[in-house]
Coordinates of C-alpha atoms in Angstrom, one line a residue:
X1 CA 185.5 102.9 110.1
X2 CA 183.2 105.8 111.0
X3 CA 179.6 105.0 109.9
X4 CA 178.1 107.2 107.3
X5 CA 175.2 109.4 108.5
X6 CA 171.6 108.1 108.3
X7 CA 168.7 110.2 107.2
X8 CA 167.5 112.5 110.0
X9 CA 165.1 112.0 111.6
X10 CA 164.1 108.3 111.3
X11 CA 162.4 107.3 114.6
X12 CA 160.5 109.1 117.4
X13 CA 159.2 108.1 120.8
X14 CA 156.8 110.0 123.0
X15 CA 156.6 110.6 126.8
X16 CA 160.3 110.7 127.3
X17 CA 159.9 112.8 130.4
X18 CA 158.1 109.9 132.1
X19 CA 159.8 106.9 133.6
X20 CA 158.5 104.3 131.1
X21 CA 159.1 106.5 128.1
X22 CA 162.6 107.4 129.1
X23 CA 163.4 103.8 129.9
X24 CA 162.3 102.7 126.5
X25 CA 164.1 105.6 124.8
X26 CA 167.3 104.7 126.5
X27 CA 167.0 101.1 125.3
X28 CA 166.6 102.3 121.7
X29 CA 169.4 104.8 122.0
X30 CA 171.8 102.2 123.5
X31 CA 171.0 99.8 120.7
X32 CA 171.8 102.4 118.1
X33 CA 175.0 103.4 120.0
X34 CA 176.1 99.8 120.2
X35 CA 175.8 99.5 116.5
X36 CA 177.7 102.8 115.9
X37 CA 174.9 105.0 114.8
X38 CA 175.7 108.3 116.5
X39 CA 173.7 110.8 114.4
X40 CA 170.5 112.3 115.9
X41 CA 168.5 109.3 114.7
X42 CA 166.1 109.1 117.7
X43 CA 163.7 111.9 118.3
X44 CA 162.6 112.1 122.0
X45 CA 159.4 113.9 122.4
X46 CA 158.5 115.4 125.8
X47 CA 156.3 118.0 127.4
X48 CA 159.3 119.0 129.5
X49 CA 162.7 118.1 128.0
X50 CA 164.4 119.3 131.1
X51 CA 163.0 116.1 132.8
X52 CA 164.4 113.7 130.2
X53 CA 167.4 113.1 132.5
X54 CA 170.0 110.8 131.0
X55 CA 168.7 111.1 127.4
X56 CA 170.1 114.6 127.3
X57 CA 173.6 113.2 127.4
X58 CA 173.2 110.6 124.6
X59 CA 174.7 111.7 121.2
X60 CA 172.1 110.0 119.1
X61 CA 169.0 111.5 120.8
X62 CA 167.4 114.8 119.9
X63 CA 165.0 116.2 122.5
X64 CA 162.0 118.0 121.2
X65 CA 159.3 119.8 123.3
X66 CA 155.7 119.3 122.3
X67 CA 152.3 120.2 123.6
X68 CA 149.4 117.9 123.2
X69 CA 147.1 121.0 123.2
X70 CA 149.0 122.5 120.3
X71 CA 149.0 120.1 117.3
X72 CA 151.4 122.4 115.5
X73 CA 154.2 121.5 117.8
X74 CA 153.6 117.8 117.2
X75 CA 153.4 118.2 113.4
X76 CA 156.8 120.0 113.4
X77 CA 158.4 117.4 115.7
X78 CA 157.4 114.3 113.7
X79 CA 157.6 115.8 110.1
X80 CA 159.3 113.2 107.8
X81 CA 159.4 110.6 110.6
X82 CA 158.9 107.1 109.4
X83 CA 158.1 105.3 112.7
X84 CA 156.7 106.5 116.0
X85 CA 156.7 104.7 119.3
X86 CA 153.6 106.0 121.1
X87 CA 153.8 105.7 124.9
X88 CA 150.5 107.1 126.3
X89 CA 150.8 109.6 129.0
X90 CA 149.5 108.4 132.4
X91 CA 147.3 111.4 132.9
X92 CA 143.6 112.1 133.1
X93 CA 143.8 113.3 129.5
X94 CA 145.5 110.2 128.3
X95 CA 142.9 109.3 125.6
X96 CA 142.4 112.9 124.5
X97 CA 146.1 113.6 124.1
X98 CA 146.7 110.2 122.4
X99 CA 143.9 110.9 119.9
X100 CA 145.3 114.3 119.1
X101 CA 148.8 112.9 118.6
X102 CA 147.5 110.1 116.3
X103 CA 145.5 112.6 114.2
X104 CA 148.7 114.5 113.6
X105 CA 150.6 111.3 112.8
X106 CA 148.0 110.5 110.1
X107 CA 148.2 114.1 108.8
X108 CA 152.0 113.9 108.5
X109 CA 151.8 110.5 106.8
X110 CA 153.7 108.6 109.5
X111 CA 154.0 105.1 108.1
X112 CA 154.3 103.0 111.2
X113 CA 153.2 103.2 114.9
X114 CA 154.3 100.9 117.7
X115 CA 151.9 101.5 120.6
X116 CA 152.7 100.6 124.2
X117 CA 149.5 99.4 125.8
X118 CA 148.7 97.2 128.8
X119 CA 147.1 93.9 129.8
X120 CA 143.6 94.2 131.0
X121 CA 142.1 95.5 127.8
X122 CA 139.4 92.9 128.0
X123 CA 138.2 94.6 131.2
X124 CA 135.8 97.5 131.5
X125 CA 137.6 99.3 134.4
X126 CA 138.0 103.0 133.5
X127 CA 141.7 103.3 133.5
X128 CA 142.3 100.0 131.7
X129 CA 139.6 100.8 129.2
X130 CA 141.5 103.9 128.2
X131 CA 144.1 101.8 126.6
X132 CA 141.4 100.1 124.6
X133 CA 140.3 103.5 123.2
X134 CA 143.8 104.4 122.3
X135 CA 144.3 101.1 120.6
X136 CA 141.2 101.5 118.5
X137 CA 142.3 105.0 117.5
X138 CA 145.7 103.8 116.3
X139 CA 144.1 100.8 114.4
X140 CA 141.7 103.1 112.6
X141 CA 144.2 105.9 111.7
X142 CA 147.6 104.4 111.0
X143 CA 148.3 102.1 108.1
X144 CA 150.8 99.9 109.8
X145 CA 150.7 99.3 113.5
X146 CA 152.0 97.0 116.2
X147 CA 150.7 96.9 119.8
X148 CA 152.8 95.7 122.7
X149 CA 150.7 95.1 125.8
X150 CA 152.8 95.0 128.9
X151 CA 152.1 92.9 132.0
X152 CA 152.5 94.1 135.5
X153 CA 155.9 95.8 135.6
X154 CA 158.4 94.7 138.3
X155 CA 159.5 98.3 138.6
X156 CA 156.1 99.2 140.1
X157 CA 157.4 97.5 143.2
X158 CA 159.6 100.6 143.7
X159 CA 156.5 102.2 145.2
X160 CA 156.4 99.6 147.9
X161 CA 160.0 100.1 149.0
X162 CA 158.9 102.4 151.9
X163 CA 156.5 99.8 153.2
X164 CA 159.1 97.0 152.9
X165 CA 161.8 99.0 154.6
X166 CA 159.8 100.6 157.4
X167 CA 157.3 97.8 158.2
X168 CA 158.9 94.7 156.7
X169 CA 155.7 94.1 154.8
X170 CA 154.7 93.9 151.1
X171 CA 151.0 94.6 151.1
X172 CA 148.8 94.4 147.9
X173 CA 145.1 93.9 147.1
X174 CA 146.0 90.4 145.7
X175 CA 145.1 87.2 147.6
X176 CA 148.1 85.1 148.4
X177 CA 147.2 82.3 146.1
X178 CA 146.7 84.4 143.0
X179 CA 149.3 84.0 140.3
X180 CA 150.6 86.5 137.8
X181 CA 153.8 87.0 135.6
X182 CA 155.4 90.4 136.2
X183 CA 157.5 91.9 133.4
X184 CA 160.8 93.7 133.7
X185 CA 160.6 97.0 131.8
X186 CA 164.0 96.4 130.3
X187 CA 162.5 93.3 128.6
X188 CA 159.7 95.5 127.2
X189 CA 162.5 97.6 125.7
X190 CA 164.1 94.4 124.2
X191 CA 160.8 93.6 122.5
X192 CA 160.5 97.1 121.2
X193 CA 164.0 97.0 119.7
X194 CA 163.2 93.6 118.1
X195 CA 160.0 95.0 116.5
X196 CA 161.8 98.1 115.1
X197 CA 165.0 96.3 114.2
X198 CA 163.8 92.7 113.6
X199 CA 167.0 91.2 112.2
X200 CA 168.6 92.1 115.5
X201 CA 166.4 89.5 117.2
X202 CA 167.7 88.7 120.7
X203 CA 170.7 91.0 120.2
X204 CA 169.5 94.2 121.9
X205 CA 171.1 93.6 125.3
X206 CA 173.4 90.7 124.9
X207 CA 176.6 89.8 123.1
X208 CA 176.4 89.9 119.3
X209 CA 176.0 86.5 117.7
X210 CA 178.8 86.0 115.2
X211 CA 176.6 84.5 112.6
X212 CA 174.3 87.4 112.8
X213 CA 177.2 89.7 112.4
X214 CA 178.3 87.9 109.3
X215 CA 174.8 88.1 107.8
X216 CA 174.6 91.8 108.5
X217 CA 177.3 93.4 106.3
X218 CA 177.1 97.2 106.0
X219 CA 178.0 99.3 103.0
X220 CA 181.0 101.6 103.2
X221 CA 180.7 105.4 103.3
X222 CA 181.2 105.7 99.5
X223 CA 178.1 103.6 98.8
X224 CA 175.8 105.5 101.2
X225 CA 175.0 109.2 101.6
X226 CA 172.7 111.4 103.7
X227 CA 170.1 111.6 101.0
X228 CA 169.4 107.9 101.1
X229 CA 165.8 106.8 100.6
X230 CA 163.9 105.0 103.4
X231 CA 164.5 101.7 101.6
X232 CA 168.2 102.4 101.5
X233 CA 168.2 103.4 105.2
X234 CA 166.5 100.1 106.1
X235 CA 169.1 98.3 104.0
X236 CA 171.9 100.1 105.9
X237 CA 170.3 99.0 109.2
X238 CA 170.2 95.4 107.8
X239 CA 166.3 95.5 107.9
X240 CA 164.3 94.1 105.1
X241 CA 160.8 95.3 104.4
X242 CA 159.4 91.8 104.7
X243 CA 160.8 91.6 108.2
X244 CA 158.9 94.6 109.2
X245 CA 155.6 93.5 107.6
X246 CA 155.4 90.4 109.7
X247 CA 154.7 92.7 112.7
X248 CA 152.0 94.7 111.0
X249 CA 148.6 94.4 112.6
X250 CA 149.9 92.2 115.4
X251 CA 149.2 92.5 119.1
X252 CA 151.7 91.0 121.5
X253 CA 151.1 90.4 125.2
X254 CA 154.3 90.6 127.1
X255 CA 154.8 88.9 130.5
X256 CA 157.7 87.7 132.5
X257 CA 159.0 84.2 132.1
X258 CA 157.6 82.9 135.4
X259 CA 154.3 83.0 137.2
X260 CA 154.5 84.0 140.8
X261 CA 152.4 85.1 143.8
X262 CA 152.7 87.8 146.4
X263 CA 154.2 85.4 149.0
X264 CA 156.6 84.0 146.4
X265 CA 157.8 87.5 145.6
X266 CA 158.5 88.0 149.3
X267 CA 160.1 84.6 149.6
X268 CA 162.5 85.5 146.7
X269 CA 163.2 88.9 148.1
X270 CA 164.0 87.4 151.5
X271 CA 166.3 84.9 149.9
X272 CA 168.2 87.6 147.9
X273 CA 168.6 89.7 151.1
X274 CA 169.5 86.6 153.2
X275 CA 166.6 87.5 155.5
X276 CA 165.4 83.9 155.4
X277 CA 168.6 82.3 156.6
X278 CA 169.2 81.4 160.2
X279 CA 172.7 80.1 159.8
X280 CA 174.3 82.4 157.2
X281 CA 174.9 86.1 157.5
X282 CA 174.3 87.5 154.0
X283 CA 175.4 90.9 152.6
X284 CA 172.2 92.5 153.9
X285 CA 171.9 90.6 157.2
X286 CA 169.7 87.8 158.4
X287 CA 166.9 87.1 160.9
X288 CA 169.4 85.9 163.5
X289 CA 170.5 88.1 166.3
X290 CA 169.8 91.8 165.8
X291 CA 169.5 91.6 162.0
X292 CA 166.3 92.4 160.1
X293 CA 163.5 89.9 160.3
X294 CA 162.1 88.4 157.2
X295 CA 159.7 90.5 155.1
X296 CA 156.1 89.1 155.0
X297 CA 153.3 89.4 152.5
X298 CA 150.0 90.9 153.6
X299 CA 146.7 91.3 151.8
X300 CA 145.5 94.9 151.7
X301 CA 142.2 96.2 150.5
X302 CA 141.9 98.5 147.6
X303 CA 141.3 101.4 149.9
X304 CA 144.2 100.6 152.1
X305 CA 146.5 100.3 149.1
X306 CA 145.2 103.7 147.7
X307 CA 145.9 105.3 151.1
X308 CA 149.4 104.0 151.1
X309 CA 150.2 105.2 147.5
X310 CA 148.6 108.6 148.0
X311 CA 150.6 109.1 151.3
X312 CA 153.8 108.7 149.3
X313 CA 153.3 112.3 148.2
X314 CA 153.6 113.6 151.8
X315 CA 157.2 114.2 152.5
X316 CA 156.5 114.9 156.1
X317 CA 154.7 111.7 156.8
X318 CA 156.4 109.1 158.9
X319 CA 155.1 105.6 159.3
X320 CA 154.3 104.6 162.9
X321 CA 157.2 102.2 163.0
X322 CA 159.7 104.9 162.1
X323 CA 160.8 107.0 165.1
X324 CA 160.3 110.8 165.0
X325 CA 162.8 113.2 166.5
X326 CA 161.6 114.8 169.8
X327 CA 163.4 117.4 171.9
X328 CA 163.5 114.8 174.7
X329 CA 165.7 112.6 172.4
X330 CA 168.6 114.9 173.1
X331 CA 171.2 113.3 175.5
X332 CA 170.7 114.5 179.1
X333 CA 167.6 116.5 178.2
X334 CA 165.4 114.8 180.8
X335 CA 167.7 115.8 183.7
X336 CA 168.0 119.4 182.3
X337 CA 164.2 119.7 182.2
X338 CA 163.8 118.5 185.7
X339 CA 166.4 121.0 187.0
X340 CA 164.6 123.7 185.1
X341 CA 161.3 122.8 186.6
X342 CA 162.8 122.6 190.1
X343 CA 164.3 126.1 189.6
X344 CA 161.0 127.4 188.4
X345 CA 159.1 125.9 191.3
X346 CA 161.7 127.4 193.8
X347 CA 161.3 130.8 192.2
X348 CA 157.5 130.6 192.5
X349 CA 157.8 129.6 196.2
X350 CA 160.2 132.4 196.9
X351 CA 157.9 134.9 195.3
X352 CA 155.0 133.6 197.3
X353 CA 156.8 134.0 200.6
X354 CA 158.3 137.5 200.0
X355 CA 156.1 140.2 201.7
X356 CA 155.6 143.6 200.2
X357 CA 158.0 146.1 201.9
X358 CA 156.3 149.2 203.4
X359 CA 159.3 151.4 202.5
X360 CA 158.2 151.1 198.9
X361 CA 155.1 153.2 199.7
X362 CA 155.3 156.9 199.3
X363 CA 151.9 158.5 200.0
X364 CA 148.5 157.0 200.6
X365 CA 147.2 157.0 197.1
X366 CA 150.5 156.1 195.5
X367 CA 150.9 153.3 198.0
X368 CA 147.6 151.6 197.0
X369 CA 148.7 151.9 193.3
X370 CA 152.1 150.3 194.0
X371 CA 150.5 147.5 195.9
X372 CA 148.1 146.9 193.0
X373 CA 151.0 146.9 190.5
X374 CA 153.1 144.6 192.6
X375 CA 150.2 142.1 192.9
X376 CA 149.6 142.3 189.1
X377 CA 153.3 141.7 188.4
X378 CA 153.3 138.8 190.8
X379 CA 150.3 137.2 189.2
X380 CA 151.8 137.7 185.8
X381 CA 155.1 136.1 186.8
X382 CA 153.2 133.1 188.4
X383 CA 151.1 132.6 185.2
X384 CA 154.2 132.7 183.0
X385 CA 156.1 130.3 185.3
X386 CA 153.1 127.9 185.3
X387 CA 152.8 128.2 181.5
X388 CA 156.5 127.5 181.1
X389 CA 156.3 124.5 183.4
X390 CA 153.3 123.1 181.6
X391 CA 155.2 123.4 178.2
X392 CA 158.3 121.8 179.6
X393 CA 156.1 118.9 181.0
X394 CA 154.5 118.5 177.6
X395 CA 157.9 118.4 175.9
X396 CA 159.1 115.7 178.3
X397 CA 156.1 113.5 177.9
X398 CA 154.4 114.3 174.6
X399 CA 154.6 111.4 172.0
X400 CA 153.0 113.4 169.3
X401 CA 155.6 115.5 167.5
X402 CA 153.0 117.8 166.0
X403 CA 152.0 118.9 169.5
X404 CA 155.4 119.9 170.7
X405 CA 155.9 123.6 171.4
X406 CA 158.2 125.2 168.9
X407 CA 158.1 122.0 166.9
X408 CA 158.5 123.9 163.6
X409 CA 161.9 125.2 164.8
X410 CA 163.3 121.7 165.5
X411 CA 165.5 119.9 163.0
X412 CA 164.3 116.5 162.0
X413 CA 167.4 114.4 161.4
X414 CA 165.3 112.2 159.1
X415 CA 164.9 115.1 156.6
X416 CA 167.8 115.9 154.3
X417 CA 169.5 119.1 155.5
X418 CA 170.7 119.8 152.0
X419 CA 167.7 120.6 149.8
X420 CA 169.5 119.0 146.9
X421 CA 170.1 115.8 148.7
X422 CA 168.4 112.7 147.2
X423 CA 165.1 111.6 148.7
X424 CA 163.2 108.4 148.3
X425 CA 160.5 110.2 146.3
X426 CA 160.4 113.6 144.7
X427 CA 157.6 115.7 146.1
X428 CA 156.3 118.5 144.0
X429 CA 153.0 120.2 143.8
X430 CA 153.0 120.4 140.0
X431 CA 151.1 117.1 139.5
X432 CA 153.7 115.8 137.1
X433 CA 153.9 112.1 136.5
X434 CA 156.8 110.0 137.8
X435 CA 160.2 110.7 136.1
X436 CA 163.5 108.9 136.3
X437 CA 166.7 110.2 137.9
X438 CA 168.2 113.6 137.6
X439 CA 170.4 114.2 134.5
X440 CA 173.6 113.8 136.6
X441 CA 172.5 110.3 137.9
X442 CA 173.0 107.1 136.0
X443 CA 170.3 105.8 133.7
X444 CA 167.6 103.6 135.2
X445 CA 169.2 100.3 136.1
X446 CA 172.7 101.4 135.1
X447 CA 175.6 99.8 136.9
X448 CA 176.9 101.8 139.8
X449 CA 180.7 101.1 139.9
X450 CA 181.6 103.7 142.5
X451 CA 182.4 101.0 145.0
X452 CA 185.6 99.2 144.1
X453 CA 184.8 96.3 146.5
X454 CA 182.5 93.6 145.5
X455 CA 180.3 93.2 142.4
X456 CA 178.8 96.3 140.8
X457 CA 175.3 97.4 142.0
X458 CA 172.4 98.6 140.1
X459 CA 170.5 101.7 141.1
X460 CA 166.8 102.3 140.9
X461 CA 165.5 105.5 139.4
X462 CA 164.3 108.2 141.7
X463 CA 160.6 108.4 141.1
X464 CA 158.0 111.1 141.7
X465 CA 155.2 110.1 144.1
X466 CA 152.3 108.9 141.9
X467 CA 149.6 111.3 140.9
X468 CA 145.9 110.3 141.0
X469 CA 145.8 109.0 137.5
X470 CA 148.8 106.7 138.2
X471 CA 147.3 105.5 141.5
X472 CA 143.9 104.7 139.8
X473 CA 145.6 102.8 136.9
X474 CA 147.7 100.9 139.4
X475 CA 144.7 99.9 141.4
X476 CA 142.7 98.9 138.3
X477 CA 145.6 96.7 137.2
X478 CA 146.0 95.2 140.7
X479 CA 142.2 94.5 140.8
X480 CA 142.4 92.8 137.4
X481 CA 145.3 90.6 138.7
X482 CA 143.5 90.0 142.0
X483 CA 140.5 88.5 140.1
X484 CA 142.8 85.9 138.7
X485 CA 142.6 87.2 135.1
X486 CA 146.4 87.6 134.6
X487 CA 147.6 84.1 135.5
X488 CA 149.0 83.5 131.9
X489 CA 152.6 83.5 130.9
X490 CA 152.3 84.4 127.2
X491 CA 155.7 83.5 125.7
X492 CA 155.5 86.5 123.3
X493 CA 158.6 88.0 124.8
X494 CA 160.7 85.0 123.8
X495 CA 159.0 84.8 120.4
X496 CA 160.0 88.4 119.7
X497 CA 163.4 88.6 121.2
X498 CA 164.8 85.1 121.6
X499 CA 165.2 85.6 125.3
X500 CA 163.1 84.5 128.2
X501 CA 163.4 87.7 130.2
X502 CA 164.1 88.5 133.9
X503 CA 162.3 86.8 136.7
X504 CA 161.8 87.9 140.3
X505 CA 165.2 86.6 141.4
X506 CA 166.9 88.6 138.6
X507 CA 165.0 91.8 139.5
X508 CA 165.6 91.6 143.2
X509 CA 169.2 90.8 142.8
X510 CA 169.5 93.8 140.5
X511 CA 168.0 96.2 143.0
X512 CA 168.8 94.5 146.3
X513 CA 170.3 97.5 148.0
X514 CA 167.1 99.5 147.4
X515 CA 164.8 96.9 149.1
X516 CA 167.2 96.1 152.0
X517 CA 165.8 97.2 155.3
X518 CA 168.0 99.8 157.1
X519 CA 169.8 100.7 153.8

């Protein structure tokens, strides 16, 4: 039976044009779709709806453009909304924009706010402290609030794919013995679903429990209509007010199920990719023969890590270990250049040995002028030949591609010839934060079943290279972990969802193709 419509709108989430915001919005939308709610129940707020990717294709999502600098756009977007999921923008204006949004929430009498925050709020580092200020604003302005503090996300390792592929190294400013418990962002979405729809505990991404189904009977269409009150809407969703109240004023710290270290992450990745096996050839190769060697962990300083993350923005940059195309790489070019130089030298020798013919003179004065012109022409030809020979020599021996003559006209086979071809990172000068894949691509982490052979593979989202605010936040979080202040495994994820969550093995198996060297 077709489900009756729910009151519109009922739920909103911010920053849907960012990777994290879109990932969480997709999790909510998929839950609603799974339980047959296909009306525009989820309001997805974004500064640029065109960058909301996969959300644009979901029937229960309504994309709305807002501007944090224009509170009117926010007021219109969240009018009559009951619950807002506030995902702070990772921008320099994070606190300012969040405060503006919360003020409008209070003005529009939004009842409930679920804030996505971060571990490290007990630290005074600037970019972690910004989460503290947003938390305090929400606590002081919204009647009912819940805060979900996420641990270091596994998906942040996508930024290290280039280092892993090109150098066989995972380098971070964390000493090898320091433990931490990374969180899979999908599990953050599971916790969010459980807080918003508490009677669906543990059901957001797994098979329905039959007992839960039996306890969650829905009214038929005759007993429900589009003018239902909020209480009736909650009843239709099998949510009781008492279930929601148990989350009010609560702060949950979400970590993964296992503590790990940098070397243990690398060990698990090598195991998944079969880089640590001398006897078995895995799907992605092994360290035997000509296969890829095992990835190693390396401690990097904060400055070294910053330089690496910032350099991800430079689409023309090539790591030292990655070969750059040179004109001398063309088959047979060395022999051709030698023949060209020999011909040039022969021409120079012939010109030097050829005397000036007297018959070319006609008159005393004119003869002197002809001799002068001939000598000038000869000198010019010799200079041009010497210059050409020097250029050819430099092309034959130069190791620096930037110094090659006519280098700007050469085609680098490492660059996509099609401007629309996918790249490892998007490179734009707009300063926008990272966003997931293009609308035509699968959702983040969606199964890619284009290959009929073997098990289906997951695809990582295509990210934008991190802007300064993201780099600074990442470094503050890594420093916090590096000081040994994130060694805890909280257990809050299992408390909220009934599931333990993904560990390093699960994550690397899911995205093995992305981390495999030479892929």
